[in-house]
Structure formats: structure tokens, C-alpha cells
mmCIF file with all atom_site columns, C-alpha atoms in Angstrom:
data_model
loop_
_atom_site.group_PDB
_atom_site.id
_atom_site.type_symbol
_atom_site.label_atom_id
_atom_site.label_alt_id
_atom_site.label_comp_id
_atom_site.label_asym_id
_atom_site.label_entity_id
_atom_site.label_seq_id
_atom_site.pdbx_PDB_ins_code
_atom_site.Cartn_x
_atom_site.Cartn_y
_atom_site.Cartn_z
_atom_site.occupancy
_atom_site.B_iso_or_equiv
_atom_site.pdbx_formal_charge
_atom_site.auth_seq_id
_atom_site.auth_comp_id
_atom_site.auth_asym_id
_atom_site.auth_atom_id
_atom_site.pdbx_PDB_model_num
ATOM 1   C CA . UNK A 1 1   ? 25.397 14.440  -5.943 1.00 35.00 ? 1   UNK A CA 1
ATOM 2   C CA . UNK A 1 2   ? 25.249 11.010  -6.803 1.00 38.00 ? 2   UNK A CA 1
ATOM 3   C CA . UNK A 1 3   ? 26.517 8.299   -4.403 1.00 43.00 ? 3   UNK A CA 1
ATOM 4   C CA . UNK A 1 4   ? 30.289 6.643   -4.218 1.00 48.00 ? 4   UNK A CA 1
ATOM 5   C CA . UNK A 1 5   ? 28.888 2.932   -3.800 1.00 47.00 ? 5   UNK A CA 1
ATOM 6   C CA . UNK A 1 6   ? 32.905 2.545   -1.912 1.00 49.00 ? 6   UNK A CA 1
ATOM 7   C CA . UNK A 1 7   ? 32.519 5.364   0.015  1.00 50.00 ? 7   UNK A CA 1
ATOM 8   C CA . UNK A 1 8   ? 30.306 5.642   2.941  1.00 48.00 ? 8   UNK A CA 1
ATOM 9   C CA . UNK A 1 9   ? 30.367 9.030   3.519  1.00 49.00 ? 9   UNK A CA 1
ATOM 10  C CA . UNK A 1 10  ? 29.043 9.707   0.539  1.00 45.00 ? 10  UNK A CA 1
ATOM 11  C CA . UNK A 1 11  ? 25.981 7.940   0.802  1.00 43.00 ? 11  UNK A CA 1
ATOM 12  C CA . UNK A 1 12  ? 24.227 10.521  4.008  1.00 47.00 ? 12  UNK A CA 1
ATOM 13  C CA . UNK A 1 13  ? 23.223 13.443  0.788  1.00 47.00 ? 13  UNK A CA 1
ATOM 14  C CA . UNK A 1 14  ? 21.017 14.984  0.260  1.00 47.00 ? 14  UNK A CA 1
ATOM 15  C CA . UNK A 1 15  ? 18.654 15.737  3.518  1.00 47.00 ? 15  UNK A CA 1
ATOM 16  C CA . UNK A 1 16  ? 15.451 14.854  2.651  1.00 49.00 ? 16  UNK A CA 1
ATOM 17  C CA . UNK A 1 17  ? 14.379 17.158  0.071  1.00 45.00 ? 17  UNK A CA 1
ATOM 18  C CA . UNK A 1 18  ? 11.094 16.972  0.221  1.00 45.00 ? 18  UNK A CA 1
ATOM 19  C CA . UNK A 1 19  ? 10.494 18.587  3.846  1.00 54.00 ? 19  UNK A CA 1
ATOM 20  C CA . UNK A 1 20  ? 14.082 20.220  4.140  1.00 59.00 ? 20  UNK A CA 1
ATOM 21  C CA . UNK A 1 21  ? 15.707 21.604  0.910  1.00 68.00 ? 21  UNK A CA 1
ATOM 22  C CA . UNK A 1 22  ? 17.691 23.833  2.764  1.00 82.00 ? 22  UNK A CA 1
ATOM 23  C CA . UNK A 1 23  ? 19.415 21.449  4.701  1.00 89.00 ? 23  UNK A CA 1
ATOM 24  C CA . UNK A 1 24  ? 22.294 19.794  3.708  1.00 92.00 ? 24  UNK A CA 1
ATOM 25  C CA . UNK A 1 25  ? 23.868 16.121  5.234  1.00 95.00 ? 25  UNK A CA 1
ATOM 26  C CA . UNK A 1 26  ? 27.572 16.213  4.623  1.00 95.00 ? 26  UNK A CA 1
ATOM 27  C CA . UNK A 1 27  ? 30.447 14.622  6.040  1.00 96.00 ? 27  UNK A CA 1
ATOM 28  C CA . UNK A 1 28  ? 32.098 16.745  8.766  1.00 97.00 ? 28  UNK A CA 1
ATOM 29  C CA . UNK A 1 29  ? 35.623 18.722  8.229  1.00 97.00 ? 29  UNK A CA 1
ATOM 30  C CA . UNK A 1 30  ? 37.902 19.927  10.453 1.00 97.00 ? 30  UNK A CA 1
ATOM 31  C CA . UNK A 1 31  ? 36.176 23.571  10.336 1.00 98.00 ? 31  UNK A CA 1
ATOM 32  C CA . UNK A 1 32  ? 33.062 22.030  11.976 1.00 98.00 ? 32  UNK A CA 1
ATOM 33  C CA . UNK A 1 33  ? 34.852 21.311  15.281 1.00 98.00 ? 33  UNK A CA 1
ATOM 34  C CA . UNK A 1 34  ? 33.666 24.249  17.051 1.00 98.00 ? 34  UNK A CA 1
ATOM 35  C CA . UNK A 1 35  ? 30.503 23.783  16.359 1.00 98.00 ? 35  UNK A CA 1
ATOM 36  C CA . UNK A 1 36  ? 30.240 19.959  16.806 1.00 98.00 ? 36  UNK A CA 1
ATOM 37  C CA . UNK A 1 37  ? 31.422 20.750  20.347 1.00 98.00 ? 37  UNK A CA 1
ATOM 38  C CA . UNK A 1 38  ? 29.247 23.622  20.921 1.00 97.00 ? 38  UNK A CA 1
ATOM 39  C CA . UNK A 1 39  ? 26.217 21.729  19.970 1.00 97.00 ? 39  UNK A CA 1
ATOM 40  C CA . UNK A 1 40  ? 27.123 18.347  21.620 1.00 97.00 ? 40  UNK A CA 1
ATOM 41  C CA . UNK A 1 41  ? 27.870 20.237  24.856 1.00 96.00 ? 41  UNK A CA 1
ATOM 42  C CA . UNK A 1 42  ? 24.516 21.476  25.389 1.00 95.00 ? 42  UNK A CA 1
ATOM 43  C CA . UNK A 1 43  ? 22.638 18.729  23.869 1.00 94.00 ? 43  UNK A CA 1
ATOM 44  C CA . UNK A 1 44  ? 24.529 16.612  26.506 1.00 95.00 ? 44  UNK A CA 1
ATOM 45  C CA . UNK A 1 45  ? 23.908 18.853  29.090 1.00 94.00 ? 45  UNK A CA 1
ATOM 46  C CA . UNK A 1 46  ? 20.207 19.158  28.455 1.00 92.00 ? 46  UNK A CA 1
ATOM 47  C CA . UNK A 1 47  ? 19.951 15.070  28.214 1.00 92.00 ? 47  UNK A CA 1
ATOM 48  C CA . UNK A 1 48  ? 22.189 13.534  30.841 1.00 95.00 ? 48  UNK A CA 1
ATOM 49  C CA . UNK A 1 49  ? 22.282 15.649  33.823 1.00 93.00 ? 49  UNK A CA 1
ATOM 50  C CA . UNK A 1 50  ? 20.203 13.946  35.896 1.00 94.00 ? 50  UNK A CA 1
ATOM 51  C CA . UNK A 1 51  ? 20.332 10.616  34.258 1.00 94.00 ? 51  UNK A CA 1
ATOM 52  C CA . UNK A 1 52  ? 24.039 9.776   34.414 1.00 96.00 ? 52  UNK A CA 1
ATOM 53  C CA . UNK A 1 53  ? 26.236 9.284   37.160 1.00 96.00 ? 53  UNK A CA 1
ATOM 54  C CA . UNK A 1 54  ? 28.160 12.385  38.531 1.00 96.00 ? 54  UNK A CA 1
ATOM 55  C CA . UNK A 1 55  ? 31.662 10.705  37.402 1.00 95.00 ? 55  UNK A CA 1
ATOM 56  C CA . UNK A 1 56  ? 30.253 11.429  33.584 1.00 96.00 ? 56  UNK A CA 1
ATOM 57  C CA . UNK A 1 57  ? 29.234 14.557  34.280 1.00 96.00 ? 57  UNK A CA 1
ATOM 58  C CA . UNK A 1 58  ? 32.568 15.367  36.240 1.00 95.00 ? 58  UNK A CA 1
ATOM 59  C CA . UNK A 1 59  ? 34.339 14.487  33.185 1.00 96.00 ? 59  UNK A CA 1
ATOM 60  C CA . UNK A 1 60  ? 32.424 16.063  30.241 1.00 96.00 ? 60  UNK A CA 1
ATOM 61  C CA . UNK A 1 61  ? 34.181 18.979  30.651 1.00 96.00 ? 61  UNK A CA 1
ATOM 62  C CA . UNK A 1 62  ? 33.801 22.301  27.868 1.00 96.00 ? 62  UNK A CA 1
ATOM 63  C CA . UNK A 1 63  ? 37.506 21.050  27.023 1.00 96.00 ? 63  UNK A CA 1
ATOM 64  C CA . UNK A 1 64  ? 36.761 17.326  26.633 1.00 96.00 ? 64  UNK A CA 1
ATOM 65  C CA . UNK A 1 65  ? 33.758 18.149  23.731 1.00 97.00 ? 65  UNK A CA 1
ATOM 66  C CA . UNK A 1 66  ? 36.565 20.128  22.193 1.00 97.00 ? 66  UNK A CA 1
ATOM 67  C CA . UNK A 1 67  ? 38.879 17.629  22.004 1.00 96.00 ? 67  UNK A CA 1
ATOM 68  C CA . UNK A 1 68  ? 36.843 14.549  20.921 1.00 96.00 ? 68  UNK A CA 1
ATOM 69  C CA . UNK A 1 69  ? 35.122 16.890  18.036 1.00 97.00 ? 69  UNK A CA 1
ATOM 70  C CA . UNK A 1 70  ? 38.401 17.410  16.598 1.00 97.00 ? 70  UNK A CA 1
ATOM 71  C CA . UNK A 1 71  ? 39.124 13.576  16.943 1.00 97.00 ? 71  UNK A CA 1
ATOM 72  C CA . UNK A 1 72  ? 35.923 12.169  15.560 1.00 96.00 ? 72  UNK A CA 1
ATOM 73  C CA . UNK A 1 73  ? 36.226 14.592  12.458 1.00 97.00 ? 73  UNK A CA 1
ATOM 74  C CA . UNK A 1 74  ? 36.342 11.312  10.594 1.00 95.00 ? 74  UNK A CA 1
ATOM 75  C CA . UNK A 1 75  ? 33.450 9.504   11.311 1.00 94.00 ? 75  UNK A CA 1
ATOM 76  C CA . UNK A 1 76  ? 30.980 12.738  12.104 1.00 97.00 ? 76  UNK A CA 1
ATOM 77  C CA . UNK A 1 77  ? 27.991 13.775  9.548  1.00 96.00 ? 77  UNK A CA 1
ATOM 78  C CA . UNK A 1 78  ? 26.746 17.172  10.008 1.00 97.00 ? 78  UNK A CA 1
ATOM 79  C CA . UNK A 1 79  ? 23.404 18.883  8.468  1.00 96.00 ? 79  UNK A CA 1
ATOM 80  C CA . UNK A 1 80  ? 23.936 22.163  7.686  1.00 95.00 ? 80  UNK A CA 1
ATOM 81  C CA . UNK A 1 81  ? 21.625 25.001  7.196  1.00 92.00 ? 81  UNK A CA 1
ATOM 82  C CA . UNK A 1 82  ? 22.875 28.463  5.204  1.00 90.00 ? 82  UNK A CA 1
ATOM 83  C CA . UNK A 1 83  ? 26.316 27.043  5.681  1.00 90.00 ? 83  UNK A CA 1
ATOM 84  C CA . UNK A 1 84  ? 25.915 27.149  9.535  1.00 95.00 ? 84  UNK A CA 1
ATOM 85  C CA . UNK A 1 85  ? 26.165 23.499  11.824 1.00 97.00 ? 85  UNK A CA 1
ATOM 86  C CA . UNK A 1 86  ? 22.784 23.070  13.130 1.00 96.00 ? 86  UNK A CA 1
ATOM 87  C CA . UNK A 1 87  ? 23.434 19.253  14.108 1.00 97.00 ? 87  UNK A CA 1
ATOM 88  C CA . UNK A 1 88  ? 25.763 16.643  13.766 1.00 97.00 ? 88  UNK A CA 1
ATOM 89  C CA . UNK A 1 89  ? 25.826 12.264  14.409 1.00 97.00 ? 89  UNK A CA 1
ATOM 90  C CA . UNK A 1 90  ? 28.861 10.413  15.202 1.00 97.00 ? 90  UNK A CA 1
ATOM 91  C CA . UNK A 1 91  ? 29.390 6.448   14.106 1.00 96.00 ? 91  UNK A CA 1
ATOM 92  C CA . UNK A 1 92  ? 31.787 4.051   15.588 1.00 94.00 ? 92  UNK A CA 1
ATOM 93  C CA . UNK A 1 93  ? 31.282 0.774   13.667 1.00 94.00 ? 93  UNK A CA 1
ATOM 94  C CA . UNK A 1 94  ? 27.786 -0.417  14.064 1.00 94.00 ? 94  UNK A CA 1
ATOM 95  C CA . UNK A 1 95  ? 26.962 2.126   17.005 1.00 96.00 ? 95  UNK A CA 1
ATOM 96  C CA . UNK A 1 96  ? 25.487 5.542   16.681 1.00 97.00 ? 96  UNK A CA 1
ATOM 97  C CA . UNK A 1 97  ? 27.685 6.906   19.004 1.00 95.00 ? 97  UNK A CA 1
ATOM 98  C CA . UNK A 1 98  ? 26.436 10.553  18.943 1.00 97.00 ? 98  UNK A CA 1
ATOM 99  C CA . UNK A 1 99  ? 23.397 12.390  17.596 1.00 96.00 ? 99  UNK A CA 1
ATOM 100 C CA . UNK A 1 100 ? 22.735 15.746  18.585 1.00 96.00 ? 100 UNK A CA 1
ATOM 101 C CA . UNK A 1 101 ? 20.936 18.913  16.969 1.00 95.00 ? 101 UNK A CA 1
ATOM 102 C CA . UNK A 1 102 ? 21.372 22.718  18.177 1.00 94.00 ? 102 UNK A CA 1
ATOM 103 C CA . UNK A 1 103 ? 18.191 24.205  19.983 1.00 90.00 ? 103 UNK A CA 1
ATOM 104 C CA . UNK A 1 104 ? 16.999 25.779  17.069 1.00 86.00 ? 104 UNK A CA 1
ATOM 105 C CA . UNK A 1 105 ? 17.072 22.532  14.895 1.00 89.00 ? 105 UNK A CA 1
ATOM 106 C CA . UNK A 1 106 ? 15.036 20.398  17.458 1.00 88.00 ? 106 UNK A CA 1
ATOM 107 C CA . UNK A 1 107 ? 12.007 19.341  16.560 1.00 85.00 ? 107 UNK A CA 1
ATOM 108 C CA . UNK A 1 108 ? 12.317 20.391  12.977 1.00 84.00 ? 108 UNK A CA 1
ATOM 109 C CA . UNK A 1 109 ? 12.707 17.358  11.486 1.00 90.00 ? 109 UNK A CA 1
ATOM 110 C CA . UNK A 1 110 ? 17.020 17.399  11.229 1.00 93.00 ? 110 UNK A CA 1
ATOM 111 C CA . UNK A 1 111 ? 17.843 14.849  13.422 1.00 93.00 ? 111 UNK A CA 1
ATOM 112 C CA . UNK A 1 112 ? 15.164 12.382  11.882 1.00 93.00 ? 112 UNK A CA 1
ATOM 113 C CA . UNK A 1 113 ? 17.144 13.175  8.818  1.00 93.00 ? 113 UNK A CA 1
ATOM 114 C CA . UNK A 1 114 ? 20.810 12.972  10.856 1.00 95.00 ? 114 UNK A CA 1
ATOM 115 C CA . UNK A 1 115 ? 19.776 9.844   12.571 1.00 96.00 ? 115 UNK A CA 1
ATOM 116 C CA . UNK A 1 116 ? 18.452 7.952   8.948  1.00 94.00 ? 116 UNK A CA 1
ATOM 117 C CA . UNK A 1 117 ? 22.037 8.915   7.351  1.00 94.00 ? 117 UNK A CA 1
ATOM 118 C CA . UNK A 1 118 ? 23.763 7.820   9.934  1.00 95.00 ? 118 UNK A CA 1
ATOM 119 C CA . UNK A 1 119 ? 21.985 4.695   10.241 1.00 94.00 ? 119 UNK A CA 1
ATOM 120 C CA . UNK A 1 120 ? 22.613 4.715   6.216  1.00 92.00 ? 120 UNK A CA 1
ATOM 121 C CA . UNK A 1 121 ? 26.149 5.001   6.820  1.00 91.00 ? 121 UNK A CA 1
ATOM 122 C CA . UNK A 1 122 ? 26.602 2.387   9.889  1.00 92.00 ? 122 UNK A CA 1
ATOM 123 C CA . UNK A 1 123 ? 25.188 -0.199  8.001  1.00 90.00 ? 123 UNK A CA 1
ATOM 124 C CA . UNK A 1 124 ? 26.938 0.570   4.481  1.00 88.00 ? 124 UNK A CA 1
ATOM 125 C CA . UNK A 1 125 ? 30.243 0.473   6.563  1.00 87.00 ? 125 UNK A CA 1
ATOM 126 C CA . UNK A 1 126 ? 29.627 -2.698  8.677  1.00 90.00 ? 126 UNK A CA 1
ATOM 127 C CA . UNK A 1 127 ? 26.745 -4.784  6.531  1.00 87.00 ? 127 UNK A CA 1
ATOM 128 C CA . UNK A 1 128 ? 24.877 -5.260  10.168 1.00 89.00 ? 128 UNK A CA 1
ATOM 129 C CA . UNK A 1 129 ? 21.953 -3.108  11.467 1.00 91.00 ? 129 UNK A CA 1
ATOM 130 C CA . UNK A 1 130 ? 22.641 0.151   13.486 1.00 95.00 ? 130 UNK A CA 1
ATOM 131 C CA . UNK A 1 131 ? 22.176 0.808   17.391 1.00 97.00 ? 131 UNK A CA 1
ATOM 132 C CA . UNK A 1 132 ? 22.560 2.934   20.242 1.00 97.00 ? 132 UNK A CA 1
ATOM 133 C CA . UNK A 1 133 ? 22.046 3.862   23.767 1.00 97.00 ? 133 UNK A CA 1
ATOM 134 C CA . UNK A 1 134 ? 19.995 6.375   25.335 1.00 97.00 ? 134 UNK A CA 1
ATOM 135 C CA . UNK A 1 135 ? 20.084 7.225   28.952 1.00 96.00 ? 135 UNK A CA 1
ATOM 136 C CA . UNK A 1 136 ? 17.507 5.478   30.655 1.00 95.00 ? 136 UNK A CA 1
ATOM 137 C CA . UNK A 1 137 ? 16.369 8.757   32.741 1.00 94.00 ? 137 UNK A CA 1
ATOM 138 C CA . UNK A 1 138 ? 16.349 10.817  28.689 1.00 95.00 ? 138 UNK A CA 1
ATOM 139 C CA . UNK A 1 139 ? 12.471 9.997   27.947 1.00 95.00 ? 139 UNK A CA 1
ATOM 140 C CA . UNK A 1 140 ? 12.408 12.376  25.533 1.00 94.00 ? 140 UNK A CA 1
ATOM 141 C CA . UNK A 1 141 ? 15.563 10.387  23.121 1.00 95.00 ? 141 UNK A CA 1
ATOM 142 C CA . UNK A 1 142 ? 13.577 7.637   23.522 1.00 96.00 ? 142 UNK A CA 1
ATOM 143 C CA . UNK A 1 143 ? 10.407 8.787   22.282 1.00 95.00 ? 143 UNK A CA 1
ATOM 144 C CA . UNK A 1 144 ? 12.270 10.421  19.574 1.00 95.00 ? 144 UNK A CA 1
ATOM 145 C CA . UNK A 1 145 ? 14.021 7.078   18.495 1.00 96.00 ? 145 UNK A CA 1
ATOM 146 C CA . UNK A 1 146 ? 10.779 5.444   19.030 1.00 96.00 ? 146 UNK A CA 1
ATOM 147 C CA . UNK A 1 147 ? 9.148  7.823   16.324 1.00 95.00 ? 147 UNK A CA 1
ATOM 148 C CA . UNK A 1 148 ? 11.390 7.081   13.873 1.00 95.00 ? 148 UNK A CA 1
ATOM 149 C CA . UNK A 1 149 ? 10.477 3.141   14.108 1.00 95.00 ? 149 UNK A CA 1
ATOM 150 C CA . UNK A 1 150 ? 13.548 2.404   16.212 1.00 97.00 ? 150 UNK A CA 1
ATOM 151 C CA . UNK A 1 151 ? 13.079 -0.482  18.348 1.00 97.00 ? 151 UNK A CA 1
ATOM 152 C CA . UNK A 1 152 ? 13.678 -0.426  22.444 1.00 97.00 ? 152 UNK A CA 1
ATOM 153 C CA . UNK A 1 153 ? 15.518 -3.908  22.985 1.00 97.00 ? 153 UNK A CA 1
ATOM 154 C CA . UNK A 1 154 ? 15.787 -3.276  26.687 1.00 96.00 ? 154 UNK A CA 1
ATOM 155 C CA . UNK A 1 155 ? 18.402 -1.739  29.508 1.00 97.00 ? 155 UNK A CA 1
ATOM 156 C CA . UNK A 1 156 ? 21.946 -2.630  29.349 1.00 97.00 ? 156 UNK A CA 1
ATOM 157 C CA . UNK A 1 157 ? 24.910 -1.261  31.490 1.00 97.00 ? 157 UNK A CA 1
ATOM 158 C CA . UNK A 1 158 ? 26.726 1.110   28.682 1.00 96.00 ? 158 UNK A CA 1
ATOM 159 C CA . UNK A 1 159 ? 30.323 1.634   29.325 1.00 95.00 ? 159 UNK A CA 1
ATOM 160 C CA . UNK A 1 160 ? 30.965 5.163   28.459 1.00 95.00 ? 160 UNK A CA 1
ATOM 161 C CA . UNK A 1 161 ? 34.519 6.454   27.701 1.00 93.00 ? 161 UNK A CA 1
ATOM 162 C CA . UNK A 1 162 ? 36.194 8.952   30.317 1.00 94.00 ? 162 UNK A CA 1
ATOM 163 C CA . UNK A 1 163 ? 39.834 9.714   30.521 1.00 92.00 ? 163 UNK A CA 1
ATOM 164 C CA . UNK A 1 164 ? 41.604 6.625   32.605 1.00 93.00 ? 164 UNK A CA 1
ATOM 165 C CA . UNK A 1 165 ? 38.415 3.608   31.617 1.00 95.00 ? 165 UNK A CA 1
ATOM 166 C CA . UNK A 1 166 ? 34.550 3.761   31.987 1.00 96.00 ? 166 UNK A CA 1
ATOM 167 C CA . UNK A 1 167 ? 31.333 4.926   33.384 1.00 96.00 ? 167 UNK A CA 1
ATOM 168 C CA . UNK A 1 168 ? 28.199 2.400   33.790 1.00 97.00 ? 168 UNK A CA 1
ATOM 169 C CA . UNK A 1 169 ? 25.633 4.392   32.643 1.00 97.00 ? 169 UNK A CA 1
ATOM 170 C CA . UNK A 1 170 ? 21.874 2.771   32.970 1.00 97.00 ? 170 UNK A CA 1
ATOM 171 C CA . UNK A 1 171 ? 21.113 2.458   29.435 1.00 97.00 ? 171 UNK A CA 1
ATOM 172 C CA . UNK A 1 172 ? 18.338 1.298   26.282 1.00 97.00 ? 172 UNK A CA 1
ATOM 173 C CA . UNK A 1 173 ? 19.456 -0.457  23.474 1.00 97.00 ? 173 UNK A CA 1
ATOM 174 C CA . UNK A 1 174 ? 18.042 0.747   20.333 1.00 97.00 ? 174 UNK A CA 1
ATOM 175 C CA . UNK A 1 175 ? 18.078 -0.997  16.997 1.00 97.00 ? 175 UNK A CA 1
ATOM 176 C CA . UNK A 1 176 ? 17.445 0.415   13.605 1.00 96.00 ? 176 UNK A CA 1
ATOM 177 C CA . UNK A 1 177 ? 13.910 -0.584  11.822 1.00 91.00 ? 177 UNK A CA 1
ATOM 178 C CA . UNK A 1 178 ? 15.916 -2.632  9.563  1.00 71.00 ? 178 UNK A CA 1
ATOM 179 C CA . UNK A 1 179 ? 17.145 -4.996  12.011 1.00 54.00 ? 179 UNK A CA 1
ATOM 180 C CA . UNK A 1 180 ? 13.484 -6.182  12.749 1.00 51.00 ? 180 UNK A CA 1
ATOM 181 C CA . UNK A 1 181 ? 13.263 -6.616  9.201  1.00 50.00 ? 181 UNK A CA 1
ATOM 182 C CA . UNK A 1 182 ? 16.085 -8.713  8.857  1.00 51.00 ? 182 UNK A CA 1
ATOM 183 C CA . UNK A 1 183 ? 14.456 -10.918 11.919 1.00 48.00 ? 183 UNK A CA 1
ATOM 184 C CA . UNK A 1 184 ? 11.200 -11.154 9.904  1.00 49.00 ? 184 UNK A CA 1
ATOM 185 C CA . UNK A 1 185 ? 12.337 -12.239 6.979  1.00 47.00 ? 185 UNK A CA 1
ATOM 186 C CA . UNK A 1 186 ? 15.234 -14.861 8.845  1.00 46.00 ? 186 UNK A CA 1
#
């Protein structure tokens, strides 16, 4: 497929082909719901609990994955493998809001792939480099992000969504690599 130079989307295919043929980056349809909340659920559940304060946890109910997969339809990328969801990121402007990959996908290589179309995406859609926040207490995000030459520009207080306002949740800040590019060369 070549690439729609107007359309964002379009940019995230393939997966890398080299190390993952059979994995597809496309973007997410209303059919992928399910399994967008399925998989976010228990990524969520194995990263924050623990990290985040028990008003989060309170309100990331099964129901509220459900209901804001089928909301974020439109700016969701999933990587499929044999047709089946095995991960999924979320954008929201600049941010990579969401990146999450099903246990069997983790530590295959998919969510470098995810996390590089995203970032792909983010920047295509905004012209500025990506971020995003990881849970101060999830060491293993961080090490991830840190692997795939994303930069830790500190804690911040990250205001996370919940129905009625916010949580303060003790974030990182993560930039993309190109971002330290851009520095370099300003």
C-alpha cells in the first residue's frame, strides 16, 4: 500500500517487514472495539495497579474500556496478526495517549512497531514531535520507551480523564527520538 501524503492514517503500513511480515498496522474500525478494550483492560491492569491512585483504578471500570474503545475508533491504530487484534495505540494530537499489546504480543517486537506508527502518525497530524506519560511506579514502560530511543524529560503531574474531571497521576514525560533531533540541529 502506498501512502496518502493527506491522510495520516495511512501512513502507520506496513509493520516492519523485515522482522514481522505477518503483522499488519492498520487503522482501527468499529469491529476492533472488543478487542481494543479487552487488551487495554489488562494491559492497564497489569501497569497501573499499584502506581496510580485508587480514584483511577475505581473508575477504570470493564464498562469504561468499552466505552472509550468505541469512542476513540477514530484516532486508534491496531497491528493485527491472522486477522486477530494483538495490540493497538491511541493519539490525541501530539500525545500518545494509549499503547498497549495483548500478552501474547509482548515482547515480540509489536509495540516497537505500534509505538513508531503512532509516533509516525502524531507528528504527520500535528508537524511537532510525539510524547507521552508513563506511570512513574511502571518501570517496565519506561525501559521499553527507553529502548526504542525515547527520551525521559522528567515527572510531571498527568491529569488523567475520569467521568466528572481528573486524576493526578505521578507521571514521566517521554519525547520521541526526533524531538532531540530537532534540538540538535536548532
Amino acid at each position: 500500500m502506498h501512502p496518502d501524503e493527506s491522510d495520516p492514517m495511512s501512513l502507520v503500513f506496513p509493520a516492519d517487514p523485515a522482522s514481522h511480515a505477518d503483522v499488519q498496522i492498520r487503522p482501527a474500525t468499529a469491529a476492533d472495539a472488543v478487542a481494543i478494550a479487552e487488551i487495554w483492560r489488562g494491559g492497564w491492569r497489569d501497569a497501573h495497579l499499584g502506581h496510580v491512585p485508587d480514584a483511577l483504578v475505581t473508575a477504570r471500570t470493564p464498562e469504561s474500556f468499552a466505552r472509550r474503545s468505541r469512542e476513540r475508533i477514530g484516532d486508534t491504530i491496531v497491528a493485527t496478526r491472522a486477522d486477530e487484534v494483538v495490540g493497538f495505540a491511541m493519539t490525541q494530537g501530539d500525545e500518545i495517549d494509549q499503547l498497549y499489546t495483548g500478552p501474547a504480543a509482548r515482547g515480540t517486537g509489536i509495540g516497537g512497531c505500534l509505538l513508531a506508527a503512532a509516533e509516525r502518525a502524531a507528528r504527520h497530524t500535528t508537524g511537532r514531535s510525539a510524547w507521552l506519560a508513563v506511570a512513574t511506579g511502571n518501570a517496565p514502560a519506561r525501559r521499553f520507551y527507553a529502548r526504542q530511543g525515547w527520551t525521559d524529560e522528567g515527572r510531571f503531574a498527568h491529569a488523567a480523564p475520569v467521568p466528572g474531571g481528573t486524576v493526578q497521576v505521578d507521571c514521566h514525560r517521554f519525547r520521541a527520538p526526533s524531538a532531540a533531533a530537532e534540538t540538535a540541529t536548532n
